[in-house]
Coordinates of C-alpha atoms in Angstrom, one line a residue:
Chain A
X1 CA -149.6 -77.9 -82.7
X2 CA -150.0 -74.7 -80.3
X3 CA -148.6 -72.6 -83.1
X4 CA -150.3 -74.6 -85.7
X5 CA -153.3 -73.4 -83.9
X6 CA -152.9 -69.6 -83.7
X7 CA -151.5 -69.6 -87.4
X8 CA -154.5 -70.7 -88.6
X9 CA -156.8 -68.4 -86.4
X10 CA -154.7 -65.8 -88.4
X11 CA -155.0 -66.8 -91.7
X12 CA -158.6 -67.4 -91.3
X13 CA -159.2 -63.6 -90.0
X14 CA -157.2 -62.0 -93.0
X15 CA -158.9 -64.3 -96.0
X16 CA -162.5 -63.9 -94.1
X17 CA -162.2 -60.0 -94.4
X18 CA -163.7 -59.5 -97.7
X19 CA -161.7 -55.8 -97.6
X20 CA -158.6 -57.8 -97.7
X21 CA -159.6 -60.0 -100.2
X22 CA -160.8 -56.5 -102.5
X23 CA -157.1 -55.2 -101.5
X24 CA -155.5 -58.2 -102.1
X25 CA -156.9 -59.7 -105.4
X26 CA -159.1 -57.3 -107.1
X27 CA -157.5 -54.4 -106.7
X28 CA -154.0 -55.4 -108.2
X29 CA -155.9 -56.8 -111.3
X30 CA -157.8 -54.2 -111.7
X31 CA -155.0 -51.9 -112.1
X32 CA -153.2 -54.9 -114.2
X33 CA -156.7 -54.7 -116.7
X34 CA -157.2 -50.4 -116.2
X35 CA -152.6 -50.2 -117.2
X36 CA -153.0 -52.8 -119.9
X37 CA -155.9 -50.9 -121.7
X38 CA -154.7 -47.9 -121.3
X39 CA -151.4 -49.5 -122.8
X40 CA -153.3 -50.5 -125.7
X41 CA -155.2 -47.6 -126.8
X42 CA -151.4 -45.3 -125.9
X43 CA -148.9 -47.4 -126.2
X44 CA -145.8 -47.0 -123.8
X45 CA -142.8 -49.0 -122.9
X46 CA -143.5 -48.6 -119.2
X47 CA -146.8 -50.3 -118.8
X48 CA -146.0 -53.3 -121.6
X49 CA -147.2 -56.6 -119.4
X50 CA -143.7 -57.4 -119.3
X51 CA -142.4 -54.8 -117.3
X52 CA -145.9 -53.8 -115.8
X53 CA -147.0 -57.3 -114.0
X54 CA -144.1 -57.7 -112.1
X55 CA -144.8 -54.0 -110.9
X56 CA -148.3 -54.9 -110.1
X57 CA -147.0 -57.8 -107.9
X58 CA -144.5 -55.5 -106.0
X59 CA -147.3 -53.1 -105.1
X60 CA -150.0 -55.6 -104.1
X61 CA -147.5 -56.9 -101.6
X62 CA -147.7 -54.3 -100.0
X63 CA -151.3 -54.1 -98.9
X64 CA -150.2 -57.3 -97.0
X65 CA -148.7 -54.9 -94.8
X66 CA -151.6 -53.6 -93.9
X67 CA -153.5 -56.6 -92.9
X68 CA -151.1 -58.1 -91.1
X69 CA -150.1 -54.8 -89.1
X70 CA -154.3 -54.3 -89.0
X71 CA -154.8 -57.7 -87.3
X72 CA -151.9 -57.4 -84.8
X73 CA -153.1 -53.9 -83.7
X74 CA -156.6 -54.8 -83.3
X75 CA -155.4 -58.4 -81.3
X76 CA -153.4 -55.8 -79.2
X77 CA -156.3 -53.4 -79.0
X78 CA -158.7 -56.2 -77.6
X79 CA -158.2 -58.5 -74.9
X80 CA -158.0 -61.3 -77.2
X81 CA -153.8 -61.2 -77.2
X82 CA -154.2 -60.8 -73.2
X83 CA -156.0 -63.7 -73.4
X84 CA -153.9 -65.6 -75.6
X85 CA -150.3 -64.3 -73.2
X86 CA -152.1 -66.5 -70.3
X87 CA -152.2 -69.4 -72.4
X88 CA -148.8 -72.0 -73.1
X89 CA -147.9 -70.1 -76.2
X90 CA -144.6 -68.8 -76.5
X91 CA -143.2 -65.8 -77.6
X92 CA -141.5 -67.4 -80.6
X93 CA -145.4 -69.1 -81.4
X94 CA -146.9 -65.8 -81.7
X95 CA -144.2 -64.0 -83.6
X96 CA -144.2 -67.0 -86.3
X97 CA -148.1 -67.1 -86.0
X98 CA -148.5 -63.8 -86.9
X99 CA -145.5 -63.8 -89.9
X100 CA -145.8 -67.6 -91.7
X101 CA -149.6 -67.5 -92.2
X102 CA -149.3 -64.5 -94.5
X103 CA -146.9 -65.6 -96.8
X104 CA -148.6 -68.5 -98.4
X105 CA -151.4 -65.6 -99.5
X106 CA -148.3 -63.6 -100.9
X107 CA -147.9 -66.7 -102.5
X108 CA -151.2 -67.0 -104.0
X109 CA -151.3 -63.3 -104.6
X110 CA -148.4 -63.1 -107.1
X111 CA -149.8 -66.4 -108.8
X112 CA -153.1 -64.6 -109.6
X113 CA -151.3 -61.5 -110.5
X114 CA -149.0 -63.6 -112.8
X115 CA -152.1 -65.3 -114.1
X116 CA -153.9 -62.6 -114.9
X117 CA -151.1 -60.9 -116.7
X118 CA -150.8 -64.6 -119.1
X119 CA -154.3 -63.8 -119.5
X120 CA -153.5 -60.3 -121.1
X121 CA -150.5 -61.3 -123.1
X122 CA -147.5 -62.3 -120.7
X123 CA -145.5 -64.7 -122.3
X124 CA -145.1 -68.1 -120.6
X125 CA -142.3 -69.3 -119.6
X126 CA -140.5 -71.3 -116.1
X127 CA -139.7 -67.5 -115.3
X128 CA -142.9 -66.9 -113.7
X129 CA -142.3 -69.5 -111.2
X130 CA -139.3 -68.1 -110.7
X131 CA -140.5 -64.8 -110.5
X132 CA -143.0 -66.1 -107.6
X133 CA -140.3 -67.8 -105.8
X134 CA -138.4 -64.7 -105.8
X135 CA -141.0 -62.6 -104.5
X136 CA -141.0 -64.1 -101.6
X137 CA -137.9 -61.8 -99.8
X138 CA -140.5 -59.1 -100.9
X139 CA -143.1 -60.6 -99.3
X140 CA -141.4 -61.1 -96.0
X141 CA -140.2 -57.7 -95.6
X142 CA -143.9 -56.5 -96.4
X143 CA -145.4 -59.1 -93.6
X144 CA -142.3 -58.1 -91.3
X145 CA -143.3 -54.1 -92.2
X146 CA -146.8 -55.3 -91.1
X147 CA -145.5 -57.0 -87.7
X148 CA -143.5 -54.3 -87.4
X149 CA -146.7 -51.6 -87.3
X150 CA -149.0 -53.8 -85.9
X151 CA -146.7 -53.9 -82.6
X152 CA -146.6 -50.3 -82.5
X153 CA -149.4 -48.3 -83.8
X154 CA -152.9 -48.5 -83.1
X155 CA -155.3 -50.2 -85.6
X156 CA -156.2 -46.6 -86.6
X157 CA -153.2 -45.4 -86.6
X158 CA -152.0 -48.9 -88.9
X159 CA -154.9 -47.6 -91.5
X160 CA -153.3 -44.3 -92.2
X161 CA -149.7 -45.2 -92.1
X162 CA -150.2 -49.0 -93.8
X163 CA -152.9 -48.1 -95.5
X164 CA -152.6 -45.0 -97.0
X165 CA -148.6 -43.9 -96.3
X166 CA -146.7 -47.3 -97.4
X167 CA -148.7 -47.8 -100.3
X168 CA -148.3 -44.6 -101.9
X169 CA -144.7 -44.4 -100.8
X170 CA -144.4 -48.4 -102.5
X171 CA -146.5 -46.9 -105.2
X172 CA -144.0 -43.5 -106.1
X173 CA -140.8 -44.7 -105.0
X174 CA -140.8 -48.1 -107.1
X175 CA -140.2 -47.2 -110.5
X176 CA -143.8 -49.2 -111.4
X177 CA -145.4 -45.8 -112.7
X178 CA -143.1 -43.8 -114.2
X179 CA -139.2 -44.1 -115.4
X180 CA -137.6 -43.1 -111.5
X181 CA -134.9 -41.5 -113.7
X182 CA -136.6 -38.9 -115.4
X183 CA -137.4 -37.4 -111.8
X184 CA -133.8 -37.9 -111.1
X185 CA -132.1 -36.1 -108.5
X186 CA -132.6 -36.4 -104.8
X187 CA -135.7 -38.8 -105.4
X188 CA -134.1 -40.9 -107.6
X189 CA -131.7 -41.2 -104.8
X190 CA -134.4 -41.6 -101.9
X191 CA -135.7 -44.5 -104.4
X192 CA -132.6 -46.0 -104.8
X193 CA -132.1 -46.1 -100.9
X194 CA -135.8 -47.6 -100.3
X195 CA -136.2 -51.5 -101.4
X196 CA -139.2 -50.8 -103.3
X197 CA -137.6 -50.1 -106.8
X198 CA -135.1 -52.8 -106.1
X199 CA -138.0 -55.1 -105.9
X200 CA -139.3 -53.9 -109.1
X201 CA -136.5 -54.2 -111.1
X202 CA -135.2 -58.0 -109.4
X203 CA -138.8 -59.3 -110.5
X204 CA -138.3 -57.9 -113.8
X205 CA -135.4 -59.3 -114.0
X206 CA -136.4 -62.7 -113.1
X207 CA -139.3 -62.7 -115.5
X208 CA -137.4 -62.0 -118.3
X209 CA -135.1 -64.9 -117.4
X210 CA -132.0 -61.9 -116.7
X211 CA -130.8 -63.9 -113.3
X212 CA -127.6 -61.8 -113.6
X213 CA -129.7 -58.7 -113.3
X214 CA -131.2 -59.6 -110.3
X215 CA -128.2 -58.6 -108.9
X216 CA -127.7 -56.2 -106.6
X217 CA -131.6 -55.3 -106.4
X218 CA -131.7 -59.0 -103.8
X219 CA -129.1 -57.7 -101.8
X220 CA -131.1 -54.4 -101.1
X221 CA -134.4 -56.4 -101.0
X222 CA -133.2 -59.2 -98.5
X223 CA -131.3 -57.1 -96.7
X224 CA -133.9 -54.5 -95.9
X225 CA -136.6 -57.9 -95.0
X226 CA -133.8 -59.3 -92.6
X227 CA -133.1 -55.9 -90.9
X228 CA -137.2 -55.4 -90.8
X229 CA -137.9 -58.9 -89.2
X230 CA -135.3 -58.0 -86.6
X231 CA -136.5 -54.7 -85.5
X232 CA -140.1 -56.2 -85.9
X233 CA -139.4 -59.0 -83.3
X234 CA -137.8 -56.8 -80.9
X235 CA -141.1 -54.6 -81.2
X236 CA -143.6 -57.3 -80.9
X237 CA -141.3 -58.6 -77.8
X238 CA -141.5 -55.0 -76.2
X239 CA -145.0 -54.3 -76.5
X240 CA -145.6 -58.3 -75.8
X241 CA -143.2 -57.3 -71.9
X242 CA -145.4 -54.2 -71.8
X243 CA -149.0 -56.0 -71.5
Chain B
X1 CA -152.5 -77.3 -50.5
X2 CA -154.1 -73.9 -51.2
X3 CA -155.0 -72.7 -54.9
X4 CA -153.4 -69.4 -54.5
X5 CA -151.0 -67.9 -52.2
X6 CA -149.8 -64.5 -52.7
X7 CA -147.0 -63.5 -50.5
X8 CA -146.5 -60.0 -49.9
X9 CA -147.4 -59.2 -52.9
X10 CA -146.9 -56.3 -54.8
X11 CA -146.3 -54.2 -58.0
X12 CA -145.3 -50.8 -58.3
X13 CA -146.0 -48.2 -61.1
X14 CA -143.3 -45.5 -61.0
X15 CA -144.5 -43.8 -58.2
X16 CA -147.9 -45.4 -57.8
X17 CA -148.5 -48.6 -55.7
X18 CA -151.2 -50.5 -57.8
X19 CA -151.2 -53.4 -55.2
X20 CA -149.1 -53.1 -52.1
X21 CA -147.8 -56.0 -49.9
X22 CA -150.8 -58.4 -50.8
X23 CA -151.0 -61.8 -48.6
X24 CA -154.2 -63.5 -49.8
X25 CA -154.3 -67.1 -49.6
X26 CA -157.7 -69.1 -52.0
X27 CA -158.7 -72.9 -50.7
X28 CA -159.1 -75.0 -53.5
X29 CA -162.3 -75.3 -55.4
X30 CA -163.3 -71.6 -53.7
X31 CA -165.1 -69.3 -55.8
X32 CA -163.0 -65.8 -54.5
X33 CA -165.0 -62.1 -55.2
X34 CA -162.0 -59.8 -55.7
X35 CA -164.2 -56.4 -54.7
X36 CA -162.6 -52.6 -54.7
X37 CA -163.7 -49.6 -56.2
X38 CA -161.7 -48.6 -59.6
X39 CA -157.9 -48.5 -58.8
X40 CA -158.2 -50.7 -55.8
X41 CA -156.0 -52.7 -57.8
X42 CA -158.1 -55.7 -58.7
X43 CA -156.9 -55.9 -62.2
X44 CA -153.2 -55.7 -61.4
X45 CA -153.4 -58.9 -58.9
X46 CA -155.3 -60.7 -61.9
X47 CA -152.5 -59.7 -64.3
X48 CA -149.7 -60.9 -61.8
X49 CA -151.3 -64.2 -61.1
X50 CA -151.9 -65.3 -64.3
X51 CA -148.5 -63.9 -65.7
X52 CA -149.4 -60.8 -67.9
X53 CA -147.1 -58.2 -65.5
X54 CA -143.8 -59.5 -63.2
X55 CA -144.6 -58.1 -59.6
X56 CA -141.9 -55.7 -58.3
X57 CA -141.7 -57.8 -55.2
X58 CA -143.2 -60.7 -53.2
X59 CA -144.7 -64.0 -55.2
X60 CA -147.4 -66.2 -55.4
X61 CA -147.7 -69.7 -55.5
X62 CA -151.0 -71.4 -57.4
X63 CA -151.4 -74.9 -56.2
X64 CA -147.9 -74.6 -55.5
X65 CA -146.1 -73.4 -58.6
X66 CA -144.5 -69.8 -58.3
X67 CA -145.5 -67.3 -60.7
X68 CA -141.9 -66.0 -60.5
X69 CA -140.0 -69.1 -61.6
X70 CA -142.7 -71.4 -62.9
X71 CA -144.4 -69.7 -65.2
X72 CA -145.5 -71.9 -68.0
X73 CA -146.2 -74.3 -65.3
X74 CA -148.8 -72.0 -64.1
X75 CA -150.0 -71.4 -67.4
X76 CA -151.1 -74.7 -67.9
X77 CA -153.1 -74.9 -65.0
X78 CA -154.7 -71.3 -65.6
X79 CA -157.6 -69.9 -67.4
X80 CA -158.8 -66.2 -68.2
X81 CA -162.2 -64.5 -69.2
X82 CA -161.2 -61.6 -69.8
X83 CA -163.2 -58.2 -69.2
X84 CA -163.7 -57.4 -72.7
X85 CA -165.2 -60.1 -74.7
X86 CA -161.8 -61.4 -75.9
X87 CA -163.0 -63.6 -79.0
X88 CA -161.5 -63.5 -82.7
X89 CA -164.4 -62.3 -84.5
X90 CA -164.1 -63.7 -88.0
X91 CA -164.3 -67.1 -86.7
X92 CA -167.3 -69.3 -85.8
X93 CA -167.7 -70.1 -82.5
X94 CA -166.6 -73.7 -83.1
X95 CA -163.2 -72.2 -84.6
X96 CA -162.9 -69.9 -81.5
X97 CA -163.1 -73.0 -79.1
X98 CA -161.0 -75.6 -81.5
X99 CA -158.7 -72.6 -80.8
X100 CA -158.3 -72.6 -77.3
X101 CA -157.7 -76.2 -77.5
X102 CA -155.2 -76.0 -80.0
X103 CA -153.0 -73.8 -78.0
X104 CA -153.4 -75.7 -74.9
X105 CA -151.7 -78.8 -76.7
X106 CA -154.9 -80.2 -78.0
X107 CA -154.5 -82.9 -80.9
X108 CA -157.5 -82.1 -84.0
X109 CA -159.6 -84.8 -82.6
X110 CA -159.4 -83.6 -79.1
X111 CA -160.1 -79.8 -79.6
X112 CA -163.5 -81.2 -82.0
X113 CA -164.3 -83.5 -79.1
X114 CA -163.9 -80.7 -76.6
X115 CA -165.4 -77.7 -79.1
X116 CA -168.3 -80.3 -79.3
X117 CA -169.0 -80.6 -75.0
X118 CA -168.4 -76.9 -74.2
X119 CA -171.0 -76.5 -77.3
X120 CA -173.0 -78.6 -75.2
X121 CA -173.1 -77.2 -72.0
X122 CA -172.8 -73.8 -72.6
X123 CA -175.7 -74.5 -75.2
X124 CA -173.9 -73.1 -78.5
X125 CA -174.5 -75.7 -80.5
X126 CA -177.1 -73.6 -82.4
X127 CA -175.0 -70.6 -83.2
X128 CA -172.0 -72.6 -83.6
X129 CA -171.3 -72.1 -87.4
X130 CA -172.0 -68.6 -86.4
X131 CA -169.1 -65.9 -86.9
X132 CA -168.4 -64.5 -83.0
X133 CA -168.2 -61.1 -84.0
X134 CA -172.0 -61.5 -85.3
X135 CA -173.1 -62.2 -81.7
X136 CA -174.9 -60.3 -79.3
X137 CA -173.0 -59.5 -76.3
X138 CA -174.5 -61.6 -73.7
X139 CA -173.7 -64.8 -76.6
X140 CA -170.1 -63.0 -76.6
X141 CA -169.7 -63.1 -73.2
X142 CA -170.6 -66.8 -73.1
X143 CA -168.5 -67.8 -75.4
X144 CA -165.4 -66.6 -73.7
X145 CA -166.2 -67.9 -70.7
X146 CA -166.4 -71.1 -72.7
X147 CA -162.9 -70.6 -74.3
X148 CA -161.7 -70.4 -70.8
X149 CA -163.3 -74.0 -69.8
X150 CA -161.7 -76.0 -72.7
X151 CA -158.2 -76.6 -71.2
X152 CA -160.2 -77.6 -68.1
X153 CA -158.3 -75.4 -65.7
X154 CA -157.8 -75.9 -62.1
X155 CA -157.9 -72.1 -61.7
X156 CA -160.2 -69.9 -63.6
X157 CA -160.2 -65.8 -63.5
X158 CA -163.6 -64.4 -64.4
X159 CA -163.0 -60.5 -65.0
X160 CA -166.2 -58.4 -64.8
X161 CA -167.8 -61.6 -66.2
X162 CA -171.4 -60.1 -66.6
X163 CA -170.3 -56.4 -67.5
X164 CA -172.6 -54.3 -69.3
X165 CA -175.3 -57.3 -69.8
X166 CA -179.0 -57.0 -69.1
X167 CA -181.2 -58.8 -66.9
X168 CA -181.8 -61.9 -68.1
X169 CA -178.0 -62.9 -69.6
X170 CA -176.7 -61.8 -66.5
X171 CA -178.7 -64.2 -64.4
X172 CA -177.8 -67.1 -67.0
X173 CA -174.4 -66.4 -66.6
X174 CA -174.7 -66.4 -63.0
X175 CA -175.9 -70.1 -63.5
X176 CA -173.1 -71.3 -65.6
X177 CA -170.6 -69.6 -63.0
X178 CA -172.3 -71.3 -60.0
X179 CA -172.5 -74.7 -61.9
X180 CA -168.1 -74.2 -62.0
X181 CA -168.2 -74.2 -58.5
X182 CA -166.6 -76.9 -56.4
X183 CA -164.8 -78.7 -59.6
X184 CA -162.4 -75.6 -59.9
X185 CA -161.0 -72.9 -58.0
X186 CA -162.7 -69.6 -59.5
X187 CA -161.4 -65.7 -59.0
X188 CA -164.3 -63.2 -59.7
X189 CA -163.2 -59.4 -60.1
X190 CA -166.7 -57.5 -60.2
X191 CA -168.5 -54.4 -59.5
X192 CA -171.6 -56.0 -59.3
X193 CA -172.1 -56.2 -55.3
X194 CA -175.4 -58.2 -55.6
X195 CA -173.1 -60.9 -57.9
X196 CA -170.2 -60.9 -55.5
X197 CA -173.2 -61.8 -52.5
X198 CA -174.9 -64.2 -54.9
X199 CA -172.0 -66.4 -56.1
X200 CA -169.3 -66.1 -53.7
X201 CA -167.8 -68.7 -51.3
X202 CA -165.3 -65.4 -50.0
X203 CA -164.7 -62.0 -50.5
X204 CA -161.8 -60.3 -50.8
X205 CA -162.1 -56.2 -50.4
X206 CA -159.1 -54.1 -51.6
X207 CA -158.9 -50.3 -51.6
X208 CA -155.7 -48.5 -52.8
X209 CA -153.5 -51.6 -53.6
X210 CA -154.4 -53.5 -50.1
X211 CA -156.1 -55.8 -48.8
X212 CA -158.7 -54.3 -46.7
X213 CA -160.7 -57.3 -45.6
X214 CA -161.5 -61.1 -46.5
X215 CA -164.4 -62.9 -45.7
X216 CA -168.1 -64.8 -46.5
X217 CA -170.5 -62.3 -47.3
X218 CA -172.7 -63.3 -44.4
X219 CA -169.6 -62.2 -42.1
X220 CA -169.0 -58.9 -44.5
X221 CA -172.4 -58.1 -43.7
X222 CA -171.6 -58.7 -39.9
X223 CA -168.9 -56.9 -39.6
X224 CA -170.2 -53.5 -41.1
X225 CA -173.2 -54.2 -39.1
X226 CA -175.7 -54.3 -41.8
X227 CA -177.5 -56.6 -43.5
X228 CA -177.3 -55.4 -46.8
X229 CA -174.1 -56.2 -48.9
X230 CA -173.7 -53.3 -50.9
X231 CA -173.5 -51.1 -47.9
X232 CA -171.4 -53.1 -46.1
X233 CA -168.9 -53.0 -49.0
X234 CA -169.0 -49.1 -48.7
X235 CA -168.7 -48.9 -45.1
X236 CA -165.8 -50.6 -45.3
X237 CA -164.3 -49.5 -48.2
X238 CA -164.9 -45.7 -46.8
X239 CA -163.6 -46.6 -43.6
X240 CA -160.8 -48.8 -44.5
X241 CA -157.8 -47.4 -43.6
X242 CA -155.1 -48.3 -47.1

């Protein structure tokens, strides 16, 4: 119940910030509508609504880095987690508070992303659940980036580096753009060592109902979220000691 | 039993002594001014008592549970305003007190129940659909002090309650915080010297991490041979030896 309590405080801040909601809905579907007319007038392989949606639903995960790391760092900029630390919560309450709540808007992120790629031509089929359910590794290591940030970096500081720094790096180091491959070389490499790509390319799998070929993009993926979440908690626990 | 008993208190900072050997003792249903000029280590005593730093040394006991080894034991029985409006701003004011409740242990019905009489007699009941970030600061301020009510704690910390408020909030607040008096014990960190006078049972003056004196106001005043408070308080302060 004492969780219960803070979790919902923190979902209510995120969905009640109508810049979160612009950064969390719109702008993923308008990029899905801008890439899909684009596609139609010049027709290329990369941004068919196959290949492109599941893109589009990597990269708006990751603005949920930003607003969880945003809300953390302005709770630790206020007196409001001060106020909270006095109160019966545990350690364990706030770290869960602050990663569960976002999750179910991953959730509800990728199903309107999904949705309106149907609405432009995706076939479909049971993959897109899938494709949902398997976005949720993604989403955790987002929401864990976000933790992560938030218990280090100042809410400023969480604009530039969440804000402007994740996204572009989630942006040009996932394949969603352009063919990593014909870069090649030592960014091809980089990409191939980041999770973003690996993402990419599981979702794409998933949604075209290639379960083999999810392999081993969910090692990468899960293994980077688990590591994340670790380094996150023993962040948040730090900086929790520290006020 | 006494509501707070610090015993040789104290917490060090590398090399800086932000309170040093503190033995302050609060009687129960005592409203306690915690006075000093900036670094006098007021803030530091608050965050030890109510859990937010470990001291380096000594302990304290509120109504007889040690901050050292009964923590969450004291948090139950605690309460903080803090100096900063501490409210989360995208909720109503409602939200922000079913909050509180909720993690204090509150069931739903309980935290609407309590939401509802804090409403009451803090008189949000207007503004309580109201976002808290949309509120003026003096509706801010009583809010939090609200929040800090709804676990109905024996021991409330007020920190620089009234900070930065004009006039007329200031003296409402004053009202709310003498109304508290008697049904819990209440700590008051301010700088406000005519609000220490006006609501305090005690004083307690610290300069440099010590105590420095404790005392009614009348018997401040006494003591530094004046009858104004303020003055008094400086006197003392200047020639209190840390």
């Amino acid at each position: 119940m004492k969780g219960l309590a803070f979790s919902k405080r923190n979902d209510l801040e995120v969905l009640r910030d109508p810049l979160n909601l612009f950064f969390g809905v719109g702008f993923p579907i308008v990029l899905l509508l801008l890439l899909t007319a684009i596609q139609a007038n010049i027709p290329a392989a990369m941004f068919e609504i196959g290949r492109l949606a599941p893109g589009i639903a990597v990269f708006g995960l990751s603005f949920m880095t930003l607003f969880s790391a945003t809300l953390i760092a302005k709770d630790r900029g206020s007196s409001f987690l001060q106020r909270l630390y006095t109160t019966p919560l545990t350690a364990g309450d706030f770290i869960l508070g602050y990663l569960l709540p976002i999750l179910p808007i991953c959730i509800a992120q990728s199903v309107i992303c999904y949705g309106a790629a149907v609405l432009l031509g995706l076939e479909v089929t049971v993959h897109l659940v899938a494709a949902v359910l398997f976005a949720l590794p993604v989403a955790l290591l987002f929401v864990s980036l976000g933790l992560l940030c938030g218990s280090i970096f100042t809410d400023k500081q969480v604009g530039g580096i969440c804000g402007a720094l994740l996204t572009n790096l989630t942006a040009w180091l996932s394949g969603i753009w352009f063919d990593l491959g014909l870069v090649g070389g030592a960014f091809q490499k980089i990409a191939n060592l980041l999770p973003f790509v690996h993402a990419v390319e599981m979702e794409r799998a998933v949604l075209q109902g290639d379960y083999a070929g999810v392999f081993p993009h969910i090692w990468w993926v899960t293994g980077y979220a688990a590591a994340v979440t670790a380094i996150a908690v023993f962040a948040f626990l730090r900086q929790m000691k520290r006020q | 039993m006494d509501a707070i008993k610090t015993i040789d208190l104290t917490k060090k900072y590398k090399n800086v002594t932000a309170v040093d050997g503190l033995d302050l003792t609060v009687r129960q249903g005592e409203l306690l001014s915690l006075l000093g000029v900036n670094g006098a280590g007021k803030t530091t005593t608050i965050k030890m008592l109510t859990g937010l730093t470990r001291p380096t040394s000594g302990d304290a006991f509120l109504n007889g549970k040690s901050i050292l080894t009964e923590a969450a034991a004291v948090k139950t029985m605690i309460a903080v305003s803090p100096q900063e409006t501490a409210v989360a701003p995208n909720l109503t004011v409602r939200e922000n007190l079913e909050l509180m409740a909720g993690v204090h242990g509150f069931s739903k019905a309980e935290a609407r129940d309590k939401a509802a009489e804090l409403s009451g007699r803090f008189s949000l009941g207007e503004i309580a659909d109201k976002r808290a970030g949309k509120l003026s600061g003096g509706w801010q301020r009583r809010l939090s002090i609200a929040m800090a009510l709804i676990s109905d704690p024996q021991i409330l910390f007020l920190d620089e309650p009234t900070l930065g408020l004009d006039v007329l909030a200031r003296s409402e607040l004053w009202d709310m915080i003498r109304a508290l008096k008697g049904s819990m014990t209440v700590i008051l960190t301010t700088h406000y010297m005519e609000e220490a006078e006006a609501l305090s049972d005690r004083v307690a003056i610290l300069k440099s991490g010590r105590l420095l004196l404790t005392g009614t106001p009348a018997e401040i005043k006494a003591q530094a041979g004046t009858d104004k408070f303020d003055e008094a308080f400086v006197r003392i302060v200047k020639e209190g030896q840390p």
